[in-house]
Amino acid sequence: MDSFRITELGRRFGLSRSTLLYYDRIGLLCPSGRSEADYRLYSQADCDRLARICAFREAGISLEEIARLLDADTPHGPILERRLHELGQAGHAGTEGAAAPDRRHATNVCFRAGSDRAGPRTVAGFATRLRP
């Protein structure tokens, strides 16, 4: 089994050690095991979960909502649609009489950390990518 220590995982995803410790403390990303020296060890499944967490964070989803998304059997689409709609409206705030936001732009999301599939994605593609 491949396992990663906290520093290796942080480097892989561009996150600080303290961020990963915080995710552990709040139960968002707990290590799968411990080494004989009591170091946190993260499995490939943990890496996959962290990739999903990073994608959700990049989309502006709160940690509380991410925890609900990852720990429940709820579809990701409605929460993502709502958040991306909010982002689209925020971009047009203060523009009197502006046309409705172009959904192609409001729903583009780019995967960055821990992903080998960079590039724009739609909400449907985003939700599909995040399914376990």
Short mmCIF file of C-alpha atoms in Angstrom, two decimals:
data_model
loop_
_atom_site.label_atom_id
_atom_site.label_comp_id
_atom_site.label_asym_id
_atom_site.label_seq_id
_atom_site.Cartn_x
_atom_site.Cartn_y
_atom_site.Cartn_z
CA MET A 1 0.00 0.00 0.00
CA ASP A 2 1.32 3.41 -0.95
CA SER A 3 1.18 5.85 1.91
CA PHE A 4 2.19 9.46 2.26
CA ARG A 5 3.32 11.40 5.28
CA ILE A 6 1.79 14.79 5.93
CA THR A 7 4.67 16.75 4.38
CA GLU A 8 4.58 14.65 1.20
CA LEU A 9 0.83 15.08 0.92
CA GLY A 10 1.11 18.82 1.48
CA ARG A 11 3.71 19.18 -1.25
CA ARG A 12 1.67 17.09 -3.65
CA PHE A 13 -1.36 19.36 -3.23
CA GLY A 14 0.35 22.67 -2.51
CA LEU A 15 -1.06 22.84 1.01
CA SER A 16 0.66 23.68 4.25
CA ARG A 17 1.17 21.16 7.01
CA SER A 18 -0.99 23.30 9.29
CA THR A 19 -3.88 23.16 6.80
CA LEU A 20 -3.72 19.36 6.75
CA LEU A 21 -3.54 19.27 10.56
CA TYR A 22 -6.62 21.52 10.66
CA TYR A 23 -8.49 19.24 8.25
CA ASP A 24 -7.61 16.32 10.55
CA ARG A 25 -8.72 18.23 13.66
CA ILE A 26 -12.15 19.05 12.17
CA GLY A 27 -12.57 15.53 10.76
CA LEU A 28 -12.51 16.56 7.11
CA LEU A 29 -9.42 14.53 6.21
CA CYS A 30 -8.21 12.05 8.78
CA PRO A 31 -5.17 9.91 8.05
CA SER A 32 -5.81 6.23 7.39
CA GLY A 33 -3.05 5.15 9.72
CA ARG A 34 0.02 5.93 11.75
CA SER A 35 3.61 4.86 11.38
CA GLU A 36 5.55 3.13 14.16
CA ALA A 37 6.93 6.58 14.98
CA ASP A 38 3.33 7.89 15.17
CA TYR A 39 3.51 9.93 11.95
CA ARG A 40 0.22 10.40 10.13
CA LEU A 41 -0.01 8.18 7.04
CA TYR A 42 -2.38 8.98 4.19
CA SER A 43 -3.54 6.36 1.70
CA GLN A 44 -4.39 6.80 -1.98
CA ALA A 45 -8.06 7.02 -0.94
CA ASP A 46 -7.11 9.90 1.38
CA CYS A 47 -5.32 11.58 -1.56
CA ASP A 48 -8.44 11.18 -3.70
CA ARG A 49 -10.56 12.72 -0.93
CA LEU A 50 -8.13 15.62 -0.61
CA ALA A 51 -8.28 16.21 -4.37
CA ARG A 52 -12.06 16.52 -4.05
CA ILE A 53 -11.70 18.85 -1.05
CA CYS A 54 -9.30 21.07 -3.01
CA ALA A 55 -11.62 21.18 -6.01
CA PHE A 56 -14.56 22.16 -3.83
CA ARG A 57 -12.47 24.82 -2.03
CA GLU A 58 -11.36 26.24 -5.36
CA ALA A 59 -15.03 26.54 -6.31
CA GLY A 60 -15.61 28.53 -3.10
CA ILE A 61 -17.53 25.87 -1.19
CA SER A 62 -17.25 26.21 2.61
CA LEU A 63 -15.52 23.50 4.64
CA GLU A 64 -18.82 22.76 6.39
CA GLU A 65 -20.57 22.17 3.06
CA ILE A 66 -17.63 20.11 1.81
CA ALA A 67 -17.92 17.85 4.85
CA ARG A 68 -21.63 17.36 4.15
CA LEU A 69 -20.95 16.66 0.48
CA LEU A 70 -18.24 14.11 1.17
CA ASP A 71 -19.88 12.35 4.10
CA ALA A 72 -23.44 12.10 2.79
CA ASP A 73 -25.01 10.45 -0.18
CA THR A 74 -26.27 13.74 -1.57
CA PRO A 75 -25.87 14.78 -5.18
CA HIS A 76 -23.20 17.45 -5.64
CA GLY A 77 -25.00 19.29 -8.41
CA PRO A 78 -27.47 21.46 -6.44
CA ILE A 79 -24.88 22.84 -4.02
CA LEU A 80 -22.42 23.49 -6.84
CA GLU A 81 -25.10 25.06 -9.03
CA ARG A 82 -26.12 27.40 -6.18
CA ARG A 83 -22.54 28.44 -5.40
CA LEU A 84 -21.56 28.98 -9.02
CA HIS A 85 -24.78 30.94 -9.60
CA GLU A 86 -23.83 33.15 -6.62
CA LEU A 87 -20.39 33.67 -8.14
CA GLY A 88 -21.93 34.59 -11.48
CA GLN A 89 -24.27 37.10 -9.87
CA ALA A 90 -21.50 38.59 -7.75
CA GLY A 91 -19.54 39.23 -10.93
CA HIS A 92 -22.48 41.21 -12.31
CA ALA A 93 -23.43 43.05 -9.09
CA GLY A 94 -23.77 46.76 -9.54
CA THR A 95 -24.38 46.47 -13.26
CA GLU A 96 -27.83 47.95 -13.70
CA GLY A 97 -29.86 46.35 -16.46
CA ALA A 98 -27.18 43.77 -17.20
CA ALA A 99 -28.16 40.63 -19.03
CA ALA A 100 -28.27 37.36 -17.13
CA PRO A 101 -24.82 35.88 -16.54
CA ASP A 102 -23.59 33.54 -19.24
CA ARG A 103 -23.83 30.09 -17.63
CA ARG A 104 -20.86 28.83 -19.63
CA HIS A 105 -18.65 31.26 -17.73
CA ALA A 106 -20.44 30.92 -14.40
CA THR A 107 -20.04 27.15 -14.42
CA ASN A 108 -16.43 26.86 -15.52
CA VAL A 109 -14.25 25.35 -12.83
CA CYS A 110 -10.61 24.46 -13.12
CA PHE A 111 -9.10 21.54 -11.23
CA ARG A 112 -5.68 22.36 -9.88
CA ALA A 113 -4.37 20.56 -6.85
CA GLY A 114 -3.88 16.84 -7.05
CA SER A 115 -5.41 16.52 -10.47
CA ASP A 116 -3.92 15.40 -13.72
CA ARG A 117 -6.96 16.70 -15.58
CA ALA A 118 -6.52 20.47 -15.66
CA GLY A 119 -8.85 22.63 -17.67
CA PRO A 120 -12.35 24.06 -17.64
CA ARG A 121 -15.17 21.84 -16.51
CA THR A 122 -18.94 22.32 -16.33
CA VAL A 123 -20.89 21.72 -13.14
CA ALA A 124 -21.99 18.35 -14.48
CA GLY A 125 -18.40 17.40 -15.25
CA PHE A 126 -17.27 18.77 -11.91
CA ALA A 127 -19.83 16.71 -10.01
CA THR A 128 -18.95 13.60 -12.04
CA ARG A 129 -15.24 14.05 -11.29
CA LEU A 130 -15.99 14.32 -7.58
CA ARG A 131 -17.96 11.11 -7.27
CA PRO A 132 -16.05 8.37 -5.41
#
